[in-house]
mmCIF file of C-alpha atoms in Angstrom:
data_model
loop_
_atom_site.group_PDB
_atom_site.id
_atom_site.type_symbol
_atom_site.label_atom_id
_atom_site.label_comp_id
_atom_site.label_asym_id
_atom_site.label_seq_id
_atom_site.Cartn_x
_atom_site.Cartn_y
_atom_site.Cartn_z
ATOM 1 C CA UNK F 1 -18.833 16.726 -4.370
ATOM 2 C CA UNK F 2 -20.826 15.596 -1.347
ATOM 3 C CA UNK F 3 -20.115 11.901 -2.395
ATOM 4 C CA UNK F 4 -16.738 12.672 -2.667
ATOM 5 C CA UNK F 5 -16.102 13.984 0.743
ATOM 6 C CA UNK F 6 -18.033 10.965 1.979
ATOM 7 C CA UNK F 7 -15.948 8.451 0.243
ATOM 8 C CA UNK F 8 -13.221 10.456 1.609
ATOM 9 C CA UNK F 9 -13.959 10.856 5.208
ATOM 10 C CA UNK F 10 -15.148 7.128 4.882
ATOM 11 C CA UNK F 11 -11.259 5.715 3.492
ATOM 12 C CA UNK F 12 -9.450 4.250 6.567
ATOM 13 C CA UNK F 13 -6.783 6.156 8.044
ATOM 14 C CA UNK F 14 -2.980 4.639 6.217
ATOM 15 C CA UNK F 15 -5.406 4.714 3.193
ATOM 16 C CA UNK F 16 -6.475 8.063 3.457
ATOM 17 C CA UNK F 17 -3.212 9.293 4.379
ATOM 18 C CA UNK F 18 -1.505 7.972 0.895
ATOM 19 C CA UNK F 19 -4.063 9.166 -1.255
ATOM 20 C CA UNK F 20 -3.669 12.517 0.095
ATOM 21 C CA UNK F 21 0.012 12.714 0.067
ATOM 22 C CA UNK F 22 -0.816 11.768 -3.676
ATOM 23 C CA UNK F 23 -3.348 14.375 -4.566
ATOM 24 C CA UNK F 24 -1.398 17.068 -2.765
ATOM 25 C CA UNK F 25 1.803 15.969 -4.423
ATOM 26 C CA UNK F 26 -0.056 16.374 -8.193
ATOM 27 C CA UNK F 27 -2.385 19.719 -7.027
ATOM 28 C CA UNK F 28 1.049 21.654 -6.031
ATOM 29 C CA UNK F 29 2.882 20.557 -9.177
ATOM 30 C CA UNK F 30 -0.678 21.297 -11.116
ATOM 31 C CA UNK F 31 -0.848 25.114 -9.922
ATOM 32 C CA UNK F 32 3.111 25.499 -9.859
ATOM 33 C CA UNK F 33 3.659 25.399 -6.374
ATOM 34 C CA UNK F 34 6.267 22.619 -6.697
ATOM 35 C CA UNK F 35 7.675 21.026 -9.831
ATOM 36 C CA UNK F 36 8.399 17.489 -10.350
ATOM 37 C CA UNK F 37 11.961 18.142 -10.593
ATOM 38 C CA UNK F 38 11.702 18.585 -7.158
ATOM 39 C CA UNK F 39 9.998 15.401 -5.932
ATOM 40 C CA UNK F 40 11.694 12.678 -8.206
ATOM 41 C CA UNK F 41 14.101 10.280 -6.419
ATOM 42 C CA UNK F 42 17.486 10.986 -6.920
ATOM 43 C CA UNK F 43 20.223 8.972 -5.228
ATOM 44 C CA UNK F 44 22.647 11.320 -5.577
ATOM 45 C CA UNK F 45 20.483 14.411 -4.347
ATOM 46 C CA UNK F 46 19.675 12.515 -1.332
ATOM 47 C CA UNK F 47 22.728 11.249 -0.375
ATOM 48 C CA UNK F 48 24.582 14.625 -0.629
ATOM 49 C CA UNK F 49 22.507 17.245 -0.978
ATOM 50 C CA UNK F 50 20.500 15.499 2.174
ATOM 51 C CA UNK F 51 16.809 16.125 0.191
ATOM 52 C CA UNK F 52 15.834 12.955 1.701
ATOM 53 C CA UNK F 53 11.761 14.334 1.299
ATOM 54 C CA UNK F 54 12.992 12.146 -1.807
ATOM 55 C CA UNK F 55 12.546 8.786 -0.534
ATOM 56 C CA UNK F 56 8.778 9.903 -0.348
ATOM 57 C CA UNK F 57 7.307 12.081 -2.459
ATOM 58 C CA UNK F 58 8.917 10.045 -5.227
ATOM 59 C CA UNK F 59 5.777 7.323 -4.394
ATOM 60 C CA UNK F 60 3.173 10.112 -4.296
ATOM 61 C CA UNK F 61 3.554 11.555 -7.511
ATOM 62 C CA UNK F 62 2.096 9.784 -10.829
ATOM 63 C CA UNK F 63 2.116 12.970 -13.041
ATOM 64 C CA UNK F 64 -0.370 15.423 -14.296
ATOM 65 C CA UNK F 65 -4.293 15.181 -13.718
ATOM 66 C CA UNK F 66 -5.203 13.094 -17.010
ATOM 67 C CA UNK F 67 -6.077 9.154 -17.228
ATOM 68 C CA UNK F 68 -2.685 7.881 -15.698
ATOM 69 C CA UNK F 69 -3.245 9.624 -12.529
ATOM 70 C CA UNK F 70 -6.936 9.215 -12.355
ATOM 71 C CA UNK F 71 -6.292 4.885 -12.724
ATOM 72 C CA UNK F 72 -3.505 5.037 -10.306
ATOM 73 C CA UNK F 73 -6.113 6.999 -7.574
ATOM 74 C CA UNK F 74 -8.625 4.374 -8.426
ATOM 75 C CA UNK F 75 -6.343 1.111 -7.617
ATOM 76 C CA UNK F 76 -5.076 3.058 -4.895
ATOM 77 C CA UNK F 77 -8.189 3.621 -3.256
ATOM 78 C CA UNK F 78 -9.465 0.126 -3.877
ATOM 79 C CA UNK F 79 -7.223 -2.088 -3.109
ATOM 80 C CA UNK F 80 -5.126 0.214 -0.483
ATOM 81 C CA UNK F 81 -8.788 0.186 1.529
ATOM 82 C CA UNK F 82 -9.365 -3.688 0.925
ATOM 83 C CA UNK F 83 -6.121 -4.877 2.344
ATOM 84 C CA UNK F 84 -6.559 -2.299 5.262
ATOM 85 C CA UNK F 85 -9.712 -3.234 6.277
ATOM 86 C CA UNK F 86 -9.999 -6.998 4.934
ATOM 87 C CA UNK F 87 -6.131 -8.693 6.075
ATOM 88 C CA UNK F 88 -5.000 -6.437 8.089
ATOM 89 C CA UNK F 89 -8.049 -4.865 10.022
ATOM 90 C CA UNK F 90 -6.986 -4.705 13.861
ATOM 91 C CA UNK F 91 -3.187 -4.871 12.608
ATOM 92 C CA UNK F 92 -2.184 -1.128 11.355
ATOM 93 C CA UNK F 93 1.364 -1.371 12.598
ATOM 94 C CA UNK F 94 1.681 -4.968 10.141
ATOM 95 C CA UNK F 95 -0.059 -2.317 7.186
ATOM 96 C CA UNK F 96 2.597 0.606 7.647
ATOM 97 C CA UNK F 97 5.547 -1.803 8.129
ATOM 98 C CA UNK F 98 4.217 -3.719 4.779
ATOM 99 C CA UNK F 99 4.149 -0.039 2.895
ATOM 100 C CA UNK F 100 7.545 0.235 4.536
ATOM 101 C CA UNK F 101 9.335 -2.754 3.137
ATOM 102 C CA UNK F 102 7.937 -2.287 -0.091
ATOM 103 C CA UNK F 103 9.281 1.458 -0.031
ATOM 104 C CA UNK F 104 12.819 -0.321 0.851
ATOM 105 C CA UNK F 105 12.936 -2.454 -2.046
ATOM 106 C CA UNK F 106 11.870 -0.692 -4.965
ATOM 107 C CA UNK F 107 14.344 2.252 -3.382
ATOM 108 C CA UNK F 108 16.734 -0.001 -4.185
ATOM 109 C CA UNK F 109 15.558 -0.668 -7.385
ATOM 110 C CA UNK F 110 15.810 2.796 -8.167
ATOM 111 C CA UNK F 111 18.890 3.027 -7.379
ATOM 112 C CA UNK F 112 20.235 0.490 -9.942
ATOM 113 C CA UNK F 113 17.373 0.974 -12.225
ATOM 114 C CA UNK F 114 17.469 4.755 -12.493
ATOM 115 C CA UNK F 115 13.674 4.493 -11.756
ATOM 116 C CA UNK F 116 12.630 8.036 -10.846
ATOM 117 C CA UNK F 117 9.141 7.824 -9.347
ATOM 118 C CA UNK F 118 7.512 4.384 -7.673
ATOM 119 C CA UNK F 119 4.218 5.121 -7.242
ATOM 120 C CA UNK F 120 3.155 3.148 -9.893
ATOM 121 C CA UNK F 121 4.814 0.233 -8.713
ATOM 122 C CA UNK F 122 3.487 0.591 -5.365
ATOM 123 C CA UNK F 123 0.319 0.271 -6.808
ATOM 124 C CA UNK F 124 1.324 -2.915 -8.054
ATOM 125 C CA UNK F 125 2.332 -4.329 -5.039
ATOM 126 C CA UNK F 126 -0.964 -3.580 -3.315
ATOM 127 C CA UNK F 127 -2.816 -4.924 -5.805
ATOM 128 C CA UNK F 128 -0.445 -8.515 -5.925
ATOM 129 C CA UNK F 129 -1.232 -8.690 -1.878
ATOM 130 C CA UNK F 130 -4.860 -8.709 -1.987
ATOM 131 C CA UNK F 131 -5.153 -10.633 -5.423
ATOM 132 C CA UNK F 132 -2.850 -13.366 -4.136
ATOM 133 C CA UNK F 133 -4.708 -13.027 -0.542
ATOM 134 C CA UNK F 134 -8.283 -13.173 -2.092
ATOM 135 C CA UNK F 135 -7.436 -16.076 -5.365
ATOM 136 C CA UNK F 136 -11.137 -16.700 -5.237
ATOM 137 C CA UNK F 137 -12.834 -13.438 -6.309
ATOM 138 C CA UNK F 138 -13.870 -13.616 -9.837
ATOM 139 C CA UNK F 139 -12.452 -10.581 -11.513
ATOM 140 C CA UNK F 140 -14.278 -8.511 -14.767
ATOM 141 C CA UNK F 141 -11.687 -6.440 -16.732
ATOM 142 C CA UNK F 142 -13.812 -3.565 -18.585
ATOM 143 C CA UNK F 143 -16.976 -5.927 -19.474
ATOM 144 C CA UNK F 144 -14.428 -7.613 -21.507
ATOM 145 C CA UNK F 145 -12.338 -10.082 -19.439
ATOM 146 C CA UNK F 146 -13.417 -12.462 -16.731
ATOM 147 C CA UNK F 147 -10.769 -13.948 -14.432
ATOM 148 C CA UNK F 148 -9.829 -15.189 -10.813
ATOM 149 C CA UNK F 149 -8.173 -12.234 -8.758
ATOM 150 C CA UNK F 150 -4.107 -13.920 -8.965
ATOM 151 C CA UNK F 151 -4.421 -12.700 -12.382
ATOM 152 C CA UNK F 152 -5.539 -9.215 -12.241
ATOM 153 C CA UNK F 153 -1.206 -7.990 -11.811
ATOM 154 C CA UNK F 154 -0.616 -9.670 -14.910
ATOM 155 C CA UNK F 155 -3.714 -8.296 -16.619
ATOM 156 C CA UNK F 156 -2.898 -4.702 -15.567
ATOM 157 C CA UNK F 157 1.115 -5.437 -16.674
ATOM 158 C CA UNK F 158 -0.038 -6.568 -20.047
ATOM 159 C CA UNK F 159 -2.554 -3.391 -20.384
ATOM 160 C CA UNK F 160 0.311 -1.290 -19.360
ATOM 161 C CA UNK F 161 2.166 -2.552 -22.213
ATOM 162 C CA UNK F 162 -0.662 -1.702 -24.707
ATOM 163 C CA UNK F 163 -0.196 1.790 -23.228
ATOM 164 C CA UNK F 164 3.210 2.296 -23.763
ATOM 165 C CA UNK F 165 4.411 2.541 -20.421
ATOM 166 C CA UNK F 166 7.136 0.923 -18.862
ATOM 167 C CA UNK F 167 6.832 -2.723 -18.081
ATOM 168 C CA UNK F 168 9.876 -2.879 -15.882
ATOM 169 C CA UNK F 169 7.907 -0.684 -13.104
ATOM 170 C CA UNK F 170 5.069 -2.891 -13.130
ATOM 171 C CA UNK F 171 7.156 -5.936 -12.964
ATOM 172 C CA UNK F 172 9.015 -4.303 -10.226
ATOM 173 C CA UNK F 173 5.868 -3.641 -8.295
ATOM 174 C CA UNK F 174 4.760 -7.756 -8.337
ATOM 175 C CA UNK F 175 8.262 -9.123 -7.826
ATOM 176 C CA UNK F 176 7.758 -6.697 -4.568
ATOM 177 C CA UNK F 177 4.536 -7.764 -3.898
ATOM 178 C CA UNK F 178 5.038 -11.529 -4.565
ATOM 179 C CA UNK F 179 8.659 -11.228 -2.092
ATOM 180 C CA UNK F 180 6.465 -10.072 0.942
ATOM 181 C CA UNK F 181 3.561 -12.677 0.098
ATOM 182 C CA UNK F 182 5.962 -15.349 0.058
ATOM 183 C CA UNK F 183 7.857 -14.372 3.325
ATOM 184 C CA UNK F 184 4.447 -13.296 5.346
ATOM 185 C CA UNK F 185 2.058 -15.658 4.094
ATOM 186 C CA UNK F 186 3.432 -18.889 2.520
ATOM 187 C CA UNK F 187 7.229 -19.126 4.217
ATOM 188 C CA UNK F 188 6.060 -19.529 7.890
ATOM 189 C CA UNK F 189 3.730 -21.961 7.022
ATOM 190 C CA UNK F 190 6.506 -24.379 5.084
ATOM 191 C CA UNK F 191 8.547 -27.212 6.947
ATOM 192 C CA UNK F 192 10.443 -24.761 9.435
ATOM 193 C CA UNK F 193 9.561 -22.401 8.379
ATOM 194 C CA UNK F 194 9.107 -18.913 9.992
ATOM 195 C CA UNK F 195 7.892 -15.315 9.965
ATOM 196 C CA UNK F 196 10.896 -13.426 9.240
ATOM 197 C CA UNK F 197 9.012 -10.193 8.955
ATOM 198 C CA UNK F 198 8.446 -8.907 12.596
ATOM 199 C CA UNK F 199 6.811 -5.335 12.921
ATOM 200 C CA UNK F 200 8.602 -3.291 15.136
ATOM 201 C CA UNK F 201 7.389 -2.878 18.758
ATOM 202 C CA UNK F 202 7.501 1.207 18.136
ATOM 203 C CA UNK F 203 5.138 0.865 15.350
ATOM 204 C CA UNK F 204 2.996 -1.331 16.868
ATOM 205 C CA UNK F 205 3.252 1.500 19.837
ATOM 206 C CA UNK F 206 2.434 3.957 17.383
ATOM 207 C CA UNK F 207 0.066 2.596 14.933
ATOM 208 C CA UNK F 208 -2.139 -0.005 17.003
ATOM 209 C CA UNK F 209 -4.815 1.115 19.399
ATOM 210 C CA UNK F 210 -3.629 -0.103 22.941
ATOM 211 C CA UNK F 211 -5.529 -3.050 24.757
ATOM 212 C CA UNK F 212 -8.334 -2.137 27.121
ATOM 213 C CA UNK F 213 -7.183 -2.470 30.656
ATOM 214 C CA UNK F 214 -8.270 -5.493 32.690
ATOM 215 C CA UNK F 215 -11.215 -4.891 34.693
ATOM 216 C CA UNK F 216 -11.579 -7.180 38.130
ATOM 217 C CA UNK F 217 -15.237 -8.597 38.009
ATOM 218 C CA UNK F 218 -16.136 -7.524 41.104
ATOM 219 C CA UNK F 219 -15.027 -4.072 40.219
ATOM 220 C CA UNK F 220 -17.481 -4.166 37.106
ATOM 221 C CA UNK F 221 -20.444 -2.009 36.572
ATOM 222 C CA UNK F 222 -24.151 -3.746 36.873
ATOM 223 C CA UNK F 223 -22.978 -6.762 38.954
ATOM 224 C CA UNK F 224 -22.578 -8.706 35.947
ATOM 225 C CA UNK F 225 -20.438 -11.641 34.648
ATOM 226 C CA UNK F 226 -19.210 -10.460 31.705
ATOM 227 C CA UNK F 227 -16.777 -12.838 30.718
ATOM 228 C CA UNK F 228 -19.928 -15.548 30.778
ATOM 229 C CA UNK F 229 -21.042 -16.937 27.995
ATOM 230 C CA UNK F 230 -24.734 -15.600 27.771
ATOM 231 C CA UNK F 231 -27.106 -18.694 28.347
ATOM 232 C CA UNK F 232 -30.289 -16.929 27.425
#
């Protein structure tokens, strides 16, 4: 329990706050305090009945406690944690407007693909971002596999067909991931090319820690020149 609490307390903070949303979501269906019925997305439900907690809970929920869930927390965890502290450390606001964009497309996937909960394929797209932004790292699938990390999507997709479950989420979840790679990372850098994805200035307001006010050097504690380069 102890080392639970510390990898807990230890997660950084967009990171933390999913995988709670995600255990809270499963703990108050698990003891009856909410049934799924009443977090899967539902176009319809939203759009006239105005239950537009819809739009969220539908990516927090991956079903009962049992292997499924327990994989899902895993990725989650890993990969949520790597891209917040590895490509995005020092840009939160870029993180939360990258969950935000993915949350806009495969919302619109639901709606023509009667997809009623996208957690799963949020966890796809987090996992296509760091594989395609880390193609180095030699990957080990259960002792059994060895691979670069581009693969791993592809890996899990094919696994997820072994399992029975539906390919066309985790497909979804890559073609999202792959769609924000492309137009963050490869686009801007083409012949004009440019970043088309701009984070908001009220998220960056909200999200990134401020800059620390300009200090005039004579106004600086210890007499010192701290913007020297230190010669010693």
């Amino acid at each position: 329990m102890a080392n639970l609490i510390e990898l807990y307390t230890e997660m950084p903070p967009i990171t933390r706050g999913y995988v709670t949303a995600c255990v809270l979501s499963t703990l108050a269906t698990q003891f009856d305090f909410l049934s799924p019925l009443q977090l899967y997305f539902n176009w319809e439900l939203i759009l006239y009945r105005y239950q537009f907690w819809r739009l969220f809970t539908s990516f927090c929920y991956f079903g009962p406690f049992g292997l499924n869930f327990f994989f899902n927390m895993v990725f989650i965890y890993r990969y949520c944690q790597m891209l917040e502290e590895g490509s995005f450390r020092g840009r939160r606001a870029d993180f939360v407007f990258m969950f935000i964009f993915g949350g806009i497309l495969m919302t619109m996937c639901g709606i023509f693909l009667q997809i009623q909960f996208h957690g799963h394929a949020f966890t796809m797209m987090l996992v296509y971002i760091w594989s395609r932004r880390n193609p180095h790292i030699r990957m080990n699938f259960f002792a059994a596999l060895t691979f670069n990390a581009p693969y791993l999507p592809w890996v899990l997709l094919f696994f997820s067909v072994l399992l029975g479950n539906n390919a066309l989420v985790d497909f979804i979840g890559i073609a999202c991931g792959h769609l924000y790679f492309f137009l963050e990372d490869v686009f801007p850098h083409q012949p004009n090319g440019m970043r088309l994805l701009k984070t908001p200035a009220l998220l960056q307001y909200i999200f990134d820690e401020p800059p620390l006010p300009y200090v005039p050097e004579e106004e600086r504690p210890g007499g010192m020149n701290w913007g020297a380069p230190d010669l010693m």
